[in-house]
mmCIF file of C-alpha atoms in Angstrom:
data_model
loop_
_atom_site.group_PDB
_atom_site.id
_atom_site.type_symbol
_atom_site.label_atom_id
_atom_site.label_comp_id
_atom_site.label_asym_id
_atom_site.label_seq_id
_atom_site.Cartn_x
_atom_site.Cartn_y
_atom_site.Cartn_z
ATOM 1 C CA SER A 390 18.178 -20.658 21.916
ATOM 2 C CA ALA A 391 19.212 -19.136 24.929
ATOM 3 C CA VAL A 392 17.911 -18.826 28.406
ATOM 4 C CA ILE A 393 18.477 -15.027 29.384
ATOM 5 C CA SER A 394 17.735 -13.357 32.624
ATOM 6 C CA GLN A 395 18.353 -9.690 33.688
ATOM 7 C CA LYS A 396 18.276 -8.361 36.803
ATOM 8 C CA PRO A 397 16.993 -6.267 38.486
ATOM 9 C CA SER A 398 13.697 -6.293 36.500
ATOM 10 C CA ARG A 399 12.396 -2.927 37.117
ATOM 11 C CA ASP A 400 14.002 -0.194 39.145
ATOM 12 C CA ILE A 401 12.890 3.644 40.451
ATOM 13 C CA CYS A 402 15.784 5.452 41.886
ATOM 14 C CA GLN A 403 16.691 8.820 41.931
ATOM 15 C CA ARG A 404 18.261 11.333 40.022
ATOM 16 C CA GLY A 405 22.466 11.427 40.058
ATOM 17 C CA THR A 406 23.081 7.755 41.667
ATOM 18 C CA SER A 407 23.295 4.680 39.590
ATOM 19 C CA LEU A 408 22.164 1.188 38.796
ATOM 20 C CA THR A 409 24.139 -1.941 37.882
ATOM 21 C CA ILE A 410 22.246 -4.358 35.540
ATOM 22 C CA GLN A 411 23.043 -8.506 35.457
ATOM 23 C CA CYS A 412 22.443 -10.189 32.137
ATOM 24 C CA GLN A 413 22.611 -14.115 33.157
ATOM 25 C CA VAL A 414 22.375 -16.784 30.497
ATOM 26 C CA ASP A 415 21.996 -20.495 30.256
ATOM 27 C CA SER A 416 24.056 -21.469 28.136
ATOM 28 C CA GLN A 417 27.707 -20.074 26.359
ATOM 29 C CA VAL A 418 26.616 -17.652 24.138
ATOM 30 C CA THR A 419 29.193 -15.546 21.324
ATOM 31 C CA MET A 420 28.510 -12.713 21.889
ATOM 32 C CA MET A 421 26.001 -10.009 24.085
ATOM 33 C CA PHE A 422 24.709 -7.091 23.264
ATOM 34 C CA TRP A 423 22.780 -4.320 25.263
ATOM 35 C CA TYR A 424 19.998 -2.359 23.983
ATOM 36 C CA ARG A 425 18.164 0.635 24.989
ATOM 37 C CA GLN A 426 14.277 1.395 24.783
ATOM 38 C CA GLN A 427 13.218 4.493 25.487
ATOM 39 C CA PRO A 428 9.094 5.060 26.290
ATOM 40 C CA GLY A 429 6.989 4.198 23.025
ATOM 41 C CA GLN A 430 10.253 4.278 20.855
ATOM 42 C CA SER A 431 12.082 2.079 19.387
ATOM 43 C CA LEU A 432 15.273 -0.443 20.596
ATOM 44 C CA THR A 433 19.263 1.855 19.808
ATOM 45 C CA LEU A 434 22.532 -0.316 20.483
ATOM 46 C CA ILE A 435 24.313 0.856 22.899
ATOM 47 C CA ALA A 436 27.406 -1.338 22.735
ATOM 48 C CA THR A 437 28.369 -5.007 22.467
ATOM 49 C CA ALA A 438 30.353 -6.170 25.304
ATOM 50 C CA ASN A 439 33.400 -8.158 24.340
ATOM 51 C CA GLN A 440 34.677 -11.144 26.594
ATOM 52 C CA GLY A 441 37.679 -10.059 28.625
ATOM 53 C CA SER A 442 38.297 -6.486 27.408
ATOM 54 C CA GLU A 443 36.359 -3.413 26.777
ATOM 55 C CA ALA A 444 33.170 -3.061 25.448
ATOM 56 C CA THR A 445 32.870 -1.596 21.441
ATOM 57 C CA TYR A 446 30.594 1.789 21.784
ATOM 58 C CA GLU A 447 28.420 3.458 19.372
ATOM 59 C CA SER A 448 28.246 6.708 18.047
ATOM 60 C CA GLY A 449 26.444 9.127 20.624
ATOM 61 C CA PHE A 450 27.283 6.080 23.994
ATOM 62 C CA VAL A 451 30.392 6.195 26.069
ATOM 63 C CA ILE A 452 31.985 3.988 28.403
ATOM 64 C CA ASP A 453 31.641 6.717 31.275
ATOM 65 C CA LYS A 454 28.209 7.018 31.199
ATOM 66 C CA PHE A 455 27.169 3.185 30.065
ATOM 67 C CA PRO A 456 30.223 1.263 31.837
ATOM 68 C CA ILE A 457 29.664 -2.210 30.897
ATOM 69 C CA SER A 458 31.398 -5.412 31.931
ATOM 70 C CA ARG A 459 31.948 -8.997 30.719
ATOM 71 C CA PRO A 460 33.914 -11.544 32.620
ATOM 72 C CA ASN A 461 32.665 -14.784 30.616
ATOM 73 C CA LEU A 462 30.512 -16.209 28.514
ATOM 74 C CA THR A 463 27.152 -16.598 30.295
ATOM 75 C CA PHE A 464 27.661 -13.270 32.001
ATOM 76 C CA SER A 465 27.293 -9.026 31.606
ATOM 77 C CA THR A 466 27.237 -6.110 33.482
ATOM 78 C CA LEU A 467 25.842 -2.728 32.447
ATOM 79 C CA THR A 468 26.092 0.296 34.422
ATOM 80 C CA VAL A 469 23.726 3.975 34.419
ATOM 81 C CA SER A 470 25.574 6.431 35.693
ATOM 82 C CA ASN A 471 24.959 9.130 36.976
ATOM 83 C CA MET A 472 21.531 8.648 36.173
ATOM 84 C CA SER A 473 18.814 11.505 34.812
ATOM 85 C CA PRO A 474 15.106 11.374 33.999
ATOM 86 C CA GLU A 475 16.067 10.680 30.417
ATOM 87 C CA ASP A 476 17.811 7.520 31.040
ATOM 88 C CA SER A 477 14.590 6.271 32.340
ATOM 89 C CA SER A 478 14.193 3.861 29.291
ATOM 90 C CA ILE A 479 13.573 -0.409 29.195
ATOM 91 C CA TYR A 480 17.468 -2.012 28.963
ATOM 92 C CA LEU A 481 17.848 -5.305 26.988
ATOM 93 C CA CYS A 482 20.729 -7.674 26.606
ATOM 94 C CA SER A 483 21.336 -9.771 23.852
ATOM 95 C CA VAL A 484 22.639 -12.924 22.836
ATOM 96 C CA VAL A 485 23.795 -14.798 19.925
ATOM 97 C CA PRO A 486 23.994 -18.542 20.687
ATOM 98 C CA ARG A 487 27.131 -20.040 20.107
ATOM 99 C CA GLY A 488 26.607 -22.561 16.558
ATOM 100 C CA GLY A 489 23.599 -20.318 15.474
ATOM 101 C CA ASN A 490 22.763 -16.931 14.384
ATOM 102 C CA GLU A 491 19.521 -16.059 15.473
ATOM 103 C CA GLN A 492 19.864 -13.180 18.475
ATOM 104 C CA PHE A 493 17.308 -13.921 21.759
ATOM 105 C CA PHE A 494 16.428 -11.156 23.553
ATOM 106 C CA GLY A 495 16.578 -10.873 28.099
ATOM 107 C CA PRO A 496 13.550 -9.613 29.123
ATOM 108 C CA GLY A 497 14.181 -5.917 29.746
ATOM 109 C CA THR A 498 14.964 -3.599 32.980
ATOM 110 C CA ARG A 499 12.359 -1.458 34.039
ATOM 111 C CA LEU A 500 14.469 2.282 34.538
ATOM 112 C CA THR A 501 12.460 5.218 35.992
ATOM 113 C CA VAL A 502 14.310 7.858 37.123
ATOM 114 C CA LEU A 503 12.898 10.399 38.956
ATOM 115 C CA ALA B 101 25.057 3.352 7.922
ATOM 116 C CA GLN B 102 21.831 1.604 8.140
ATOM 117 C CA LYS B 103 17.676 2.931 7.267
ATOM 118 C CA VAL B 104 14.794 0.695 8.673
ATOM 119 C CA THR B 105 11.979 2.334 7.484
ATOM 120 C CA GLN B 106 7.822 0.535 8.215
ATOM 121 C CA ALA B 107 5.790 2.141 6.812
ATOM 122 C CA GLN B 108 2.947 1.517 9.605
ATOM 123 C CA THR B 109 2.483 3.271 12.328
ATOM 124 C CA GLU B 110 -0.107 1.594 13.589
ATOM 125 C CA ILE B 111 -2.282 -1.189 11.884
ATOM 126 C CA SER B 112 -5.900 -1.438 13.065
ATOM 127 C CA VAL B 113 -8.220 -4.976 11.824
ATOM 128 C CA VAL B 114 -10.831 -7.115 12.743
ATOM 129 C CA GLU B 115 -10.333 -10.371 13.960
ATOM 130 C CA LYS B 116 -9.746 -12.974 10.776
ATOM 131 C CA GLU B 117 -8.764 -10.937 7.872
ATOM 132 C CA ASP B 118 -5.075 -10.815 6.694
ATOM 133 C CA VAL B 119 -2.662 -7.428 7.099
ATOM 134 C CA THR B 120 0.765 -7.164 6.102
ATOM 135 C CA LEU B 121 3.407 -5.022 7.420
ATOM 136 C CA ASP B 122 5.945 -3.117 5.484
ATOM 137 C CA CYS B 123 9.804 -3.007 5.643
ATOM 138 C CA VAL B 124 12.318 -1.787 3.826
ATOM 139 C CA TYR B 125 15.543 -1.794 5.205
ATOM 140 C CA GLU B 126 18.414 0.965 3.455
ATOM 141 C CA THR B 127 21.927 -0.414 3.306
ATOM 142 C CA ARG B 128 25.323 -0.049 1.468
ATOM 143 C CA ASP B 129 26.259 -3.568 2.639
ATOM 144 C CA THR B 130 25.965 -6.395 -0.059
ATOM 145 C CA THR B 131 26.318 -8.678 3.147
ATOM 146 C CA TYR B 132 23.330 -8.748 5.505
ATOM 147 C CA TYR B 133 20.700 -10.128 7.446
ATOM 148 C CA LEU B 134 16.396 -8.732 7.668
ATOM 149 C CA PHE B 135 14.422 -9.687 10.967
ATOM 150 C CA TRP B 136 11.458 -9.214 12.548
ATOM 151 C CA TYR B 137 10.448 -9.499 15.842
ATOM 152 C CA LYS B 138 7.306 -9.531 18.218
ATOM 153 C CA GLN B 139 6.559 -6.921 20.948
ATOM 154 C CA PRO B 140 3.711 -8.414 22.923
ATOM 155 C CA PRO B 141 2.060 -5.515 25.578
ATOM 156 C CA SER B 142 3.909 -8.161 28.236
ATOM 157 C CA GLY B 143 7.111 -6.171 26.615
ATOM 158 C CA GLU B 144 9.263 -9.626 26.170
ATOM 159 C CA LEU B 145 10.763 -9.159 22.299
ATOM 160 C CA VAL B 146 10.086 -12.536 20.179
ATOM 161 C CA PHE B 147 11.919 -13.566 17.559
ATOM 162 C CA LEU B 148 9.997 -14.239 14.084
ATOM 163 C CA ILE B 149 12.626 -14.621 11.744
ATOM 164 C CA ARG B 150 15.886 -14.362 10.729
ATOM 165 C CA ARG B 151 16.857 -14.108 6.574
ATOM 166 C CA ASN B 152 19.816 -13.462 4.454
ATOM 167 C CA SER B 153 20.175 -11.172 1.921
ATOM 168 C CA PHE B 154 21.069 -14.208 -0.870
ATOM 169 C CA ASP B 155 18.241 -15.581 0.008
ATOM 170 C CA GLU B 156 15.685 -14.348 -1.480
ATOM 171 C CA GLN B 157 13.071 -17.717 -0.997
ATOM 172 C CA ASN B 158 9.908 -16.477 0.788
ATOM 173 C CA GLU B 159 8.864 -18.093 3.836
ATOM 174 C CA ILE B 160 5.719 -19.316 5.033
ATOM 175 C CA SER B 161 5.348 -20.474 9.511
ATOM 176 C CA GLY B 162 1.768 -21.650 10.161
ATOM 177 C CA ARG B 163 -0.007 -18.359 9.684
ATOM 178 C CA TYR B 164 2.467 -15.872 9.186
ATOM 179 C CA SER B 165 4.747 -15.313 5.688
ATOM 180 C CA TRP B 166 7.582 -13.113 4.786
ATOM 181 C CA ASN B 167 8.089 -12.010 1.340
ATOM 182 C CA PHE B 168 11.769 -10.600 0.886
ATOM 183 C CA GLN B 169 12.476 -8.748 -2.612
ATOM 184 C CA LYS B 170 16.508 -7.161 -2.882
ATOM 185 C CA SER B 171 15.631 -5.717 -5.658
ATOM 186 C CA THR B 172 13.239 -3.103 -3.817
ATOM 187 C CA SER B 173 14.997 -3.770 0.084
ATOM 188 C CA SER B 174 11.649 -5.147 1.073
ATOM 189 C CA PHE B 175 11.060 -7.468 3.440
ATOM 190 C CA ASN B 176 7.203 -7.627 4.571
ATOM 191 C CA PHE B 177 5.325 -9.776 6.499
ATOM 192 C CA THR B 178 2.197 -11.352 6.832
ATOM 193 C CA ILE B 179 -0.164 -12.891 9.110
ATOM 194 C CA THR B 180 -2.950 -14.438 7.285
ATOM 195 C CA ALA B 181 -6.901 -15.032 9.334
ATOM 196 C CA SER B 182 -5.400 -12.025 12.505
ATOM 197 C CA GLN B 183 -5.970 -12.859 16.011
ATOM 198 C CA VAL B 184 -6.246 -10.928 18.676
ATOM 199 C CA VAL B 185 -3.128 -12.440 20.254
ATOM 200 C CA ASP B 186 -1.298 -11.194 17.115
ATOM 201 C CA SER B 187 -1.878 -7.596 18.788
ATOM 202 C CA ALA B 188 1.364 -6.844 19.373
ATOM 203 C CA VAL B 189 4.370 -4.087 18.610
ATOM 204 C CA TYR B 190 6.576 -5.449 15.217
ATOM 205 C CA PHE B 191 9.480 -4.737 14.648
ATOM 206 C CA CYS B 192 11.294 -4.826 11.534
ATOM 207 C CA GLY B 193 15.587 -4.400 10.438
ATOM 208 C CA GLY B 194 19.054 -5.428 9.505
ATOM 209 C CA GLY B 195 22.117 -6.637 10.416
ATOM 210 C CA THR B 196 25.424 -7.707 9.944
ATOM 211 C CA SER B 197 27.644 -10.818 10.963
ATOM 212 C CA TYR B 198 28.966 -8.811 13.692
ATOM 213 C CA GLY B 199 25.547 -9.081 15.425
ATOM 214 C CA LYS B 200 24.563 -4.827 15.870
ATOM 215 C CA LEU B 201 21.353 -4.799 14.665
ATOM 216 C CA THR B 202 19.623 -1.793 13.441
ATOM 217 C CA PHE B 203 15.515 -1.936 14.407
ATOM 218 C CA GLY B 204 12.907 0.485 12.801
ATOM 219 C CA GLN B 205 10.606 2.138 14.508
ATOM 220 C CA GLY B 206 7.920 -0.778 14.749
ATOM 221 C CA THR B 207 4.512 -1.105 13.744
ATOM 222 C CA ILE B 208 2.015 -0.828 16.673
ATOM 223 C CA LEU B 209 -0.886 -3.776 15.223
ATOM 224 C CA THR B 210 -3.980 -3.913 17.052
ATOM 225 C CA VAL B 211 -5.928 -7.367 16.297
ATOM 226 C CA HIS B 212 -10.140 -6.498 17.683
ATOM 227 C CA PRO B 213 -12.447 -9.215 17.932
#
């Protein structure tokens, strides 16, 4: 498995501002992803964070709204831009460790937008 | 496109009862994998199992067991002798070798003492 940390664990933000969420893994991983879990809902994949290149976004998510960086094999950031109350969700990063197939999730970042 | 259906939105049982959570995963992919995660009230996602589509052997891990039937696209999860600590939201779903997961809507399991 992998030990995954996310910062911040939670935040309350004002409409129109942006928040950058960090995901740090204790070992090199092959794949990193970002998911969103809206209140009372299931998880939806936002994008695949590609190391050294642009992220691959799922339908309904765009780079201008959710810019993602992955400068190395253990770290990624997700920015939620120009936030509105509809962006209030838990944002989770997940990883697939090297040599493994299972996907493990970070503890999540609980975002509330006022 | 993939579709995941978890038949039960909520299940309520009394401790020590057995409980089965149903999951159907529909896809046009010939090779895929299925999974179950648990999300307790604390919110973290706990990995339970991953099973490849070509492996229809049932699996047992302690009080947990999984039954995969490819013919019906079902991947059901049974908890034997349930405990209060089993109370959580359980998500099933599927994915591809590229790692993109599709989740079901979840089943809220409440185990009463």
